[in-house]
Amino acid sequence: MIYIKKEFIYKSEFAPYIKSFLLEKEQKGQLKSDMLKNFMLEFDRFFQEYNITDLQITEDVVLQWRSTRINDNDRNLYHKYLAWKHFCSYLCSLEIGSYIPRIPKAGRQNDYIPYIFTAEEIQLIF
C-alpha cells in the first residue's frame, strides 16, 4: 500500500499563525494525526471565502462558521470546536484578542451503539 502524504497549504491572513500553531502542537507531541491540520484547512478556507482578515476572531466569526456546517454531526462539531478553542487560545497567547468558544456537550462521547447479530441472523447471511 502506498501512502501519499497530503499537503496542507494555508492561504488566508491567518496562514502564518495556523502554521506556527500546528508547529507548536507538533513540538509538544500533541499532533498525532492529520485531523487538526484538516480542521485548520477548513477554517483557513472559511476565512478566505468570507474575506475574514481581522486577526481578532470574534464570536460572530465563529457563529458565521457554524452556520456553514450544516452537514457536520455532533461528534465532528465537538472536535472542531475544540480546534477553535485551542487556536483562539493560541492567538490570545500571542496577544491577539480572540473569542474562545464554548465546547458543546453534544458529541463529547461517541454515541455509536453496535448491532450484534444473533446466531440465526449470521446463518442467514452465510
GROMACS .gro file of N, CA and C in nm:
model
  378
    1MET      N    1   0.084  -0.118   0.000
    1MET     CA    2   0.000   0.000   0.000
    1MET      C    3   0.089   0.124   0.000
    2ILE      N    4   0.057   0.216  -0.087
    2ILE     CA    5   0.134   0.340  -0.097
    2ILE      C    6   0.057   0.450  -0.026
    3TYR      N    7   0.125   0.517   0.063
    3TYR     CA    8   0.063   0.627   0.137
    3TYR      C    9   0.114   0.758   0.078
    4ILE      N   10   0.021   0.838   0.030
    4ILE     CA   11   0.057   0.968  -0.025
    4ILE      C   12   0.031   1.073   0.082
    5LYS      N   13   0.134   1.143   0.119
    5LYS     CA   14   0.121   1.245   0.222
    5LYS      C   15   0.045   1.365   0.167
    6LYS      N   16  -0.059   1.404   0.237
    6LYS     CA   17  -0.141   1.517   0.196
    6LYS      C   18  -0.068   1.647   0.230
    7GLU      N   19  -0.072   1.740   0.135
    7GLU     CA   20  -0.012   1.871   0.159
    7GLU      C   21  -0.117   1.964   0.217
    8PHE      N   22  -0.079   2.037   0.316
    8PHE     CA   23  -0.168   2.135   0.377
    8PHE      C   24  -0.112   2.273   0.346
    9ILE      N   25  -0.182   2.345   0.261
    9ILE     CA   26  -0.137   2.478   0.221
    9ILE      C   27  -0.242   2.579   0.269
   10TYR      N   28  -0.200   2.662   0.360
   10TYR     CA   29  -0.287   2.762   0.418
   10TYR      C   30  -0.261   2.895   0.349
   11LYS      N   31  -0.368   2.967   0.310
   11LYS     CA   32  -0.352   3.087   0.228
   11LYS      C   33  -0.415   3.213   0.286
   12SER      N   34  -0.491   3.203   0.392
   12SER     CA   35  -0.560   3.320   0.446
   12SER      C   36  -0.463   3.410   0.522
   13GLU      N   37  -0.515   3.518   0.573
   13GLU     CA   38  -0.437   3.608   0.657
   13GLU      C   39  -0.387   3.536   0.783
   14PHE      N   40  -0.455   3.430   0.818
   14PHE     CA   41  -0.421   3.353   0.938
   14PHE      C   42  -0.313   3.249   0.913
   15ALA      N   43  -0.273   3.231   0.787
   15ALA     CA   44  -0.181   3.122   0.750
   15ALA      C   45  -0.055   3.115   0.838
   16PRO      N   46   0.016   3.225   0.860
   16PRO     CA   47   0.136   3.212   0.943
   16PRO      C   48   0.105   3.170   1.087
   17TYR      N   49  -0.010   3.213   1.137
   17TYR     CA   50  -0.049   3.177   1.274
   17TYR      C   51  -0.092   3.031   1.281
   18ILE      N   52  -0.161   2.986   1.178
   18ILE     CA   53  -0.201   2.845   1.173
   18ILE      C   54  -0.077   2.756   1.169
   19LYS      N   55   0.019   2.794   1.086
   19LYS     CA   56   0.142   2.714   1.074
   19LYS      C   57   0.218   2.711   1.206
   20SER      N   58   0.231   2.825   1.271
   20SER     CA   59   0.305   2.827   1.398
   20SER      C   60   0.227   2.754   1.508
   21PHE      N   61   0.095   2.762   1.504
   21PHE     CA   62   0.010   2.690   1.599
   21PHE      C   63   0.031   2.539   1.583
   22LEU      N   64   0.028   2.492   1.460
   22LEU     CA   65   0.046   2.348   1.433
   22LEU      C   66   0.188   2.303   1.467
   23LEU      N   67   0.285   2.389   1.440
   23LEU     CA   68   0.423   2.355   1.474
   23LEU      C   69   0.438   2.340   1.625
   24GLU      N   70   0.378   2.431   1.700
   24GLU     CA   71   0.383   2.422   1.846
   24GLU      C   72   0.318   2.293   1.895
   25LYS      N   73   0.203   2.259   1.839
   25LYS     CA   74   0.134   2.135   1.877
   25LYS      C   75   0.222   2.014   1.845
   26GLU      N   76   0.287   2.018   1.729
   26GLU     CA   77   0.373   1.907   1.689
   26GLU      C   78   0.493   1.894   1.782
   27GLN      N   79   0.554   2.006   1.820
   27GLN     CA   80   0.670   2.004   1.909
   27GLN      C   81   0.634   1.954   2.048
   28LYS      N   82   0.509   1.975   2.087
   28LYS     CA   83   0.463   1.927   2.218
   28LYS      C   84   0.413   1.783   2.212
   29GLY      N   85   0.417   1.723   2.093
   29GLY     CA   86   0.371   1.586   2.077
   29GLY      C   87   0.220   1.573   2.077
   30GLN      N   88   0.150   1.682   2.046
   30GLN     CA   89   0.004   1.683   2.050
   30GLN      C   90  -0.058   1.674   1.911
   31LEU      N   91   0.022   1.643   1.811
   31LEU     CA   92  -0.027   1.637   1.673
   31LEU      C   93   0.000   1.497   1.619
   32LYS      N   94  -0.088   1.406   1.655
   32LYS     CA   95  -0.066   1.265   1.623
   32LYS      C   96  -0.125   1.224   1.488
   33SER      N   97  -0.223   1.297   1.440
   33SER     CA   98  -0.285   1.265   1.311
   33SER      C   99  -0.306   1.394   1.233
   34ASP      N  100  -0.368   1.381   1.117
   34ASP     CA  101  -0.393   1.499   1.033
   34ASP      C  102  -0.526   1.567   1.065
   35MET      N  103  -0.598   1.517   1.166
   35MET     CA  104  -0.730   1.572   1.196
   35MET      C  105  -0.725   1.723   1.222
   36LEU      N  106  -0.636   1.767   1.309
   36LEU     CA  107  -0.627   1.909   1.340
   36LEU      C  108  -0.585   1.990   1.217
   37LYS      N  109  -0.493   1.936   1.139
   37LYS     CA  110  -0.450   2.004   1.016
   37LYS      C  111  -0.568   2.020   0.920
   38ASN      N  112  -0.651   1.917   0.910
   38ASN     CA  113  -0.769   1.926   0.824
   38ASN      C  114  -0.868   2.030   0.874
   39PHE      N  115  -0.888   2.035   1.005
   39PHE     CA  116  -0.977   2.136   1.062
   39PHE      C  117  -0.923   2.276   1.034
   40MET      N  118  -0.794   2.292   1.052
   40MET     CA  119  -0.734   2.424   1.029
   40MET      C  120  -0.744   2.463   0.881
   41LEU      N  121  -0.734   2.364   0.792
   41LEU     CA  122  -0.751   2.390   0.649
   41LEU      C  123  -0.895   2.434   0.621
   42GLU      N  124  -0.990   2.371   0.687
   42GLU     CA  125  -1.130   2.412   0.674
   42GLU      C  126  -1.149   2.556   0.722
   43PHE      N  127  -1.092   2.589   0.838
   43PHE     CA  128  -1.103   2.725   0.891
   43PHE      C  129  -1.037   2.825   0.796
   44ASP      N  130  -0.920   2.787   0.744
   44ASP     CA  131  -0.846   2.874   0.653
   44ASP      C  132  -0.930   2.904   0.528
   45ARG      N  133  -0.992   2.803   0.474
   45ARG     CA  134  -1.078   2.823   0.356
   45ARG      C  135  -1.199   2.909   0.391
   46PHE      N  136  -1.252   2.890   0.511
   46PHE     CA  137  -1.363   2.974   0.557
   46PHE      C  138  -1.319   3.120   0.564
   47PHE      N  139  -1.202   3.144   0.623
   47PHE     CA  140  -1.150   3.282   0.633
   47PHE      C  141  -1.137   3.344   0.495
   48GLN      N  142  -1.090   3.267   0.398
   48GLN     CA  143  -1.074   3.318   0.263
   48GLN      C  144  -1.209   3.345   0.197
   49GLU      N  145  -1.298   3.247   0.204
   49GLU     CA  146  -1.427   3.258   0.136
   49GLU      C  147  -1.511   3.373   0.189
   50TYR      N  148  -1.503   3.398   0.319
   50TYR     CA  149  -1.583   3.503   0.380
   50TYR      C  150  -1.503   3.631   0.403
   51ASN      N  151  -1.384   3.636   0.343
   51ASN     CA  152  -1.298   3.755   0.346
   51ASN      C  153  -1.275   3.805   0.489
   52ILE      N  154  -1.239   3.715   0.577
   52ILE     CA  155  -1.212   3.750   0.716
   52ILE      C  156  -1.063   3.776   0.728
   53THR      N  157  -1.030   3.902   0.750
   53THR     CA  158  -0.889   3.942   0.755
   53THR      C  159  -0.849   3.997   0.892
   54ASP      N  160  -0.948   4.030   0.975
   54ASP     CA  161  -0.918   4.080   1.108
   54ASP      C  162  -0.871   3.963   1.193
   55LEU      N  163  -0.751   3.972   1.246
   55LEU     CA  164  -0.692   3.861   1.320
   55LEU      C  165  -0.760   3.835   1.454
   56GLN      N  166  -0.841   3.928   1.499
   56GLN     CA  167  -0.913   3.906   1.625
   56GLN      C  168  -1.042   3.831   1.592
   57ILE      N  169  -1.043   3.704   1.622
   57ILE     CA  170  -1.161   3.621   1.595
   57ILE      C  171  -1.269   3.655   1.697
   58THR      N  172  -1.384   3.692   1.646
   58THR     CA  173  -1.495   3.730   1.733
   58THR      C  174  -1.597   3.617   1.742
   59GLU      N  175  -1.691   3.633   1.832
   59GLU     CA  176  -1.799   3.535   1.845
   59GLU      C  177  -1.878   3.527   1.714
   60ASP      N  178  -1.897   3.642   1.650
   60ASP     CA  179  -1.971   3.645   1.524
   60ASP      C  180  -1.902   3.561   1.415
   61VAL      N  181  -1.770   3.563   1.414
   61VAL     CA  182  -1.695   3.484   1.315
   61VAL      C  183  -1.721   3.335   1.340
   62VAL      N  184  -1.715   3.293   1.465
   62VAL     CA  185  -1.737   3.152   1.498
   62VAL      C  186  -1.881   3.113   1.465
   63LEU      N  187  -1.977   3.200   1.495
   63LEU     CA  188  -2.117   3.172   1.464
   63LEU      C  189  -2.140   3.167   1.313
   64GLN      N  190  -2.073   3.254   1.240
   64GLN     CA  191  -2.083   3.252   1.095
   64GLN      C  192  -2.027   3.120   1.039
   65TRP      N  193  -1.912   3.078   1.091
   65TRP     CA  194  -1.855   2.950   1.050
   65TRP      C  195  -1.954   2.838   1.082
   66ARG      N  196  -2.011   2.841   1.203
   66ARG     CA  197  -2.103   2.734   1.246
   66ARG      C  198  -2.222   2.724   1.152
   67SER      N  199  -2.270   2.836   1.103
   67SER     CA  200  -2.386   2.835   1.013
   67SER      C  201  -2.354   2.767   0.879
   68THR      N  202  -2.227   2.751   0.848
   68THR     CA  203  -2.188   2.684   0.724
   68THR      C  204  -2.175   2.534   0.742
   69ARG      N  205  -2.180   2.485   0.864
   69ARG     CA  206  -2.152   2.344   0.892
   69ARG      C  207  -2.281   2.264   0.908
   70ILE      N  208  -2.367   2.270   0.809
   70ILE     CA  209  -2.499   2.207   0.818
   70ILE      C  210  -2.493   2.054   0.810
   71ASN      N  211  -2.387   1.998   0.754
   71ASN     CA  212  -2.378   1.853   0.739
   71ASN      C  213  -2.290   1.784   0.842
   72ASP      N  214  -2.234   1.861   0.934
   72ASP     CA  215  -2.148   1.801   1.036
   72ASP      C  216  -2.233   1.740   1.147
   73ASN      N  217  -2.192   1.622   1.192
   73ASN     CA  218  -2.263   1.561   1.304
   73ASN      C  219  -2.209   1.618   1.436
   74ASP      N  220  -2.275   1.584   1.545
   74ASP     CA  221  -2.237   1.639   1.677
   74ASP      C  222  -2.093   1.606   1.714
   75ARG      N  223  -2.050   1.486   1.681
   75ARG     CA  224  -1.913   1.442   1.716
   75ARG      C  225  -1.809   1.526   1.642
   76ASN      N  226  -1.831   1.548   1.511
   76ASN     CA  227  -1.737   1.631   1.434
   76ASN      C  228  -1.736   1.775   1.485
   77LEU      N  229  -1.855   1.828   1.511
   77LEU     CA  230  -1.862   1.966   1.562
   77LEU      C  231  -1.790   1.980   1.695
   78TYR      N  232  -1.806   1.880   1.780
   78TYR     CA  233  -1.737   1.883   1.908
   78TYR      C  234  -1.586   1.897   1.888
   79HIS      N  235  -1.529   1.815   1.799
   79HIS     CA  236  -1.385   1.820   1.774
   79HIS      C  237  -1.343   1.950   1.705
   80LYS      N  238  -1.428   2.002   1.619
   80LYS     CA  239  -1.395   2.128   1.551
   80LYS      C  240  -1.400   2.245   1.650
   81TYR      N  241  -1.496   2.243   1.741
   81TYR     CA  242  -1.499   2.347   1.843
   81TYR      C  243  -1.377   2.339   1.934
   82LEU      N  244  -1.329   2.218   1.961
   82LEU     CA  245  -1.204   2.204   2.037
   82LEU      C  246  -1.089   2.270   1.962
   83ALA      N  247  -1.086   2.250   1.831
   83ALA     CA  248  -0.981   2.311   1.748
   83ALA      C  249  -0.992   2.463   1.754
   84TRP      N  250  -1.116   2.514   1.744
   84TRP     CA  251  -1.136   2.660   1.756
   84TRP      C  252  -1.084   2.710   1.891
   85LYS      N  253  -1.121   2.639   1.996
   85LYS     CA  254  -1.081   2.680   2.131
   85LYS      C  255  -0.928   2.686   2.144
   86HIS      N  256  -0.860   2.582   2.096
   86HIS     CA  257  -0.715   2.579   2.107
   86HIS      C  258  -0.649   2.686   2.019
   87PHE      N  259  -0.702   2.704   1.899
   87PHE     CA  260  -0.644   2.805   1.810
   87PHE      C  261  -0.666   2.946   1.865
   88CYS      N  262  -0.786   2.974   1.911
   88CYS     CA  263  -0.815   3.108   1.967
   88CYS      C  264  -0.734   3.132   2.094
   89SER      N  265  -0.715   3.029   2.175
   89SER     CA  266  -0.630   3.043   2.294
   89SER      C  267  -0.486   3.071   2.254
   90TYR      N  268  -0.442   3.007   2.148
   90TYR     CA  269  -0.307   3.031   2.097
   90TYR      C  270  -0.294   3.177   2.052
   91LEU      N  271  -0.393   3.227   1.978
   91LEU     CA  272  -0.390   3.367   1.935
   91LEU      C  273  -0.386   3.461   2.055
   92CYS      N  274  -0.463   3.428   2.158
   92CYS     CA  275  -0.463   3.511   2.281
   92CYS      C  276  -0.325   3.509   2.346
   93SER      N  277  -0.257   3.395   2.340
   93SER     CA  278  -0.123   3.386   2.398
   93SER      C  279  -0.024   3.476   2.323
   94LEU      N  280  -0.058   3.508   2.197
   94LEU     CA  281   0.024   3.600   2.117
   94LEU      C  282  -0.026   3.744   2.128
   95GLU      N  283  -0.117   3.764   2.223
   95GLU     CA  284  -0.178   3.895   2.249
   95GLU      C  285  -0.262   3.943   2.132
   96ILE      N  286  -0.323   3.848   2.061
   96ILE     CA  287  -0.423   3.880   1.959
   96ILE      C  288  -0.557   3.840   2.020
   97GLY      N  289  -0.627   3.938   2.075
   97GLY     CA  290  -0.751   3.910   2.146
   97GLY      C  291  -0.850   3.834   2.059
   98SER      N  292  -0.897   3.722   2.107
   98SER     CA  293  -0.990   3.639   2.031
   98SER      C  294  -1.093   3.578   2.124
   99TYR      N  295  -1.210   3.558   2.068
   99TYR     CA  296  -1.319   3.492   2.139
   99TYR      C  297  -1.285   3.343   2.151
  100ILE      N  298  -1.300   3.288   2.269
  100ILE     CA  299  -1.277   3.146   2.290
  100ILE      C  300  -1.413   3.080   2.307
  101PRO      N  301  -1.454   3.002   2.206
  101PRO     CA  302  -1.589   2.945   2.209
  101PRO      C  303  -1.605   2.836   2.314
  102ARG      N  304  -1.728   2.819   2.357
  102ARG     CA  305  -1.762   2.710   2.448
  102ARG      C  306  -1.770   2.581   2.367
  103ILE      N  307  -1.732   2.475   2.430
  103ILE     CA  308  -1.737   2.344   2.365
  103ILE      C  309  -1.876   2.285   2.388
  104PRO      N  310  -1.945   2.244   2.281
  104PRO     CA  311  -2.079   2.186   2.300
  104PRO      C  312  -2.071   2.052   2.373
  105LYS      N  313  -2.170   2.026   2.456
  105LYS     CA  314  -2.172   1.899   2.529
  105LYS      C  315  -2.209   1.784   2.436
  106ALA      N  316  -2.296   1.813   2.340
  106ALA     CA  317  -2.334   1.710   2.244
  106ALA      C  318  -2.211   1.669   2.165
  107GLY      N  319  -2.193   1.543   2.147
  107GLY     CA  320  -2.079   1.495   2.070
  107GLY      C  321  -1.957   1.461   2.153
  108ARG      N  322  -1.961   1.493   2.281
  108ARG     CA  323  -1.846   1.466   2.367
  108ARG      C  324  -1.813   1.318   2.369
  109GLN      N  325  -1.917   1.238   2.379
  109GLN     CA  326  -1.895   1.094   2.381
  109GLN      C  327  -1.950   1.033   2.253
  110ASN      N  328  -1.889   0.928   2.212
  110ASN     CA  329  -1.933   0.856   2.094
  110ASN      C  330  -2.063   0.784   2.129
  111ASP      N  331  -2.169   0.815   2.058
  111ASP     CA  332  -2.298   0.753   2.089
  111ASP      C  333  -2.331   0.635   1.997
  112TYR      N  334  -2.230   0.584   1.930
  112TYR     CA  335  -2.249   0.469   1.842
  112TYR      C  336  -2.281   0.345   1.926
  113ILE      N  337  -2.386   0.276   1.890
  113ILE     CA  338  -2.423   0.151   1.956
  113ILE      C  339  -2.413   0.040   1.852
  114PRO      N  340  -2.321  -0.050   1.870
  114PRO     CA  341  -2.305  -0.155   1.769
  114PRO      C  342  -2.424  -0.252   1.772
  115TYR      N  343  -2.452  -0.307   1.655
  115TYR     CA  344  -2.556  -0.408   1.646
  115TYR      C  345  -2.488  -0.544   1.651
  116ILE      N  346  -2.536  -0.631   1.736
  116ILE     CA  347  -2.478  -0.764   1.748
  116ILE      C  348  -2.578  -0.863   1.688
  117PHE      N  349  -2.532  -0.929   1.584
  117PHE     CA  350  -2.616  -1.025   1.515
  117PHE      C  351  -2.637  -1.150   1.600
  118THR      N  352  -2.756  -1.205   1.591
  118THR     CA  353  -2.783  -1.333   1.657
  118THR      C  354  -2.723  -1.444   1.572
  119ALA      N  355  -2.713  -1.563   1.629
  119ALA     CA  356  -2.660  -1.679   1.556
  119ALA      C  357  -2.747  -1.707   1.433
  120GLU      N  358  -2.879  -1.690   1.447
  120GLU     CA  359  -2.970  -1.713   1.335
  120GLU      C  360  -2.945  -1.611   1.223
  121GLU      N  361  -2.925  -1.488   1.257
  121GLU     CA  362  -2.901  -1.384   1.156
  121GLU      C  363  -2.771  -1.409   1.082
  122ILE      N  364  -2.670  -1.453   1.155
  122ILE     CA  365  -2.542  -1.485   1.091
  122ILE      C  366  -2.559  -1.603   0.996
  123GLN      N  367  -2.635  -1.703   1.037
  123GLN     CA  368  -2.663  -1.817   0.949
  123GLN      C  369  -2.732  -1.772   0.821
  124LEU      N  370  -2.827  -1.680   0.833
  124LEU     CA  371  -2.899  -1.629   0.715
  124LEU      C  372  -2.805  -1.552   0.621
  125ILE      N  373  -2.710  -1.481   0.678
  125ILE     CA  374  -2.615  -1.406   0.596
  125ILE      C  375  -2.529  -1.500   0.514
  126PHE      N  376  -2.484  -1.610   0.578
  126PHE     CA  377  -2.398  -1.704   0.507
  126PHE      C  378  -2.480  -1.809   0.437
   0.00000   0.00000   0.00000
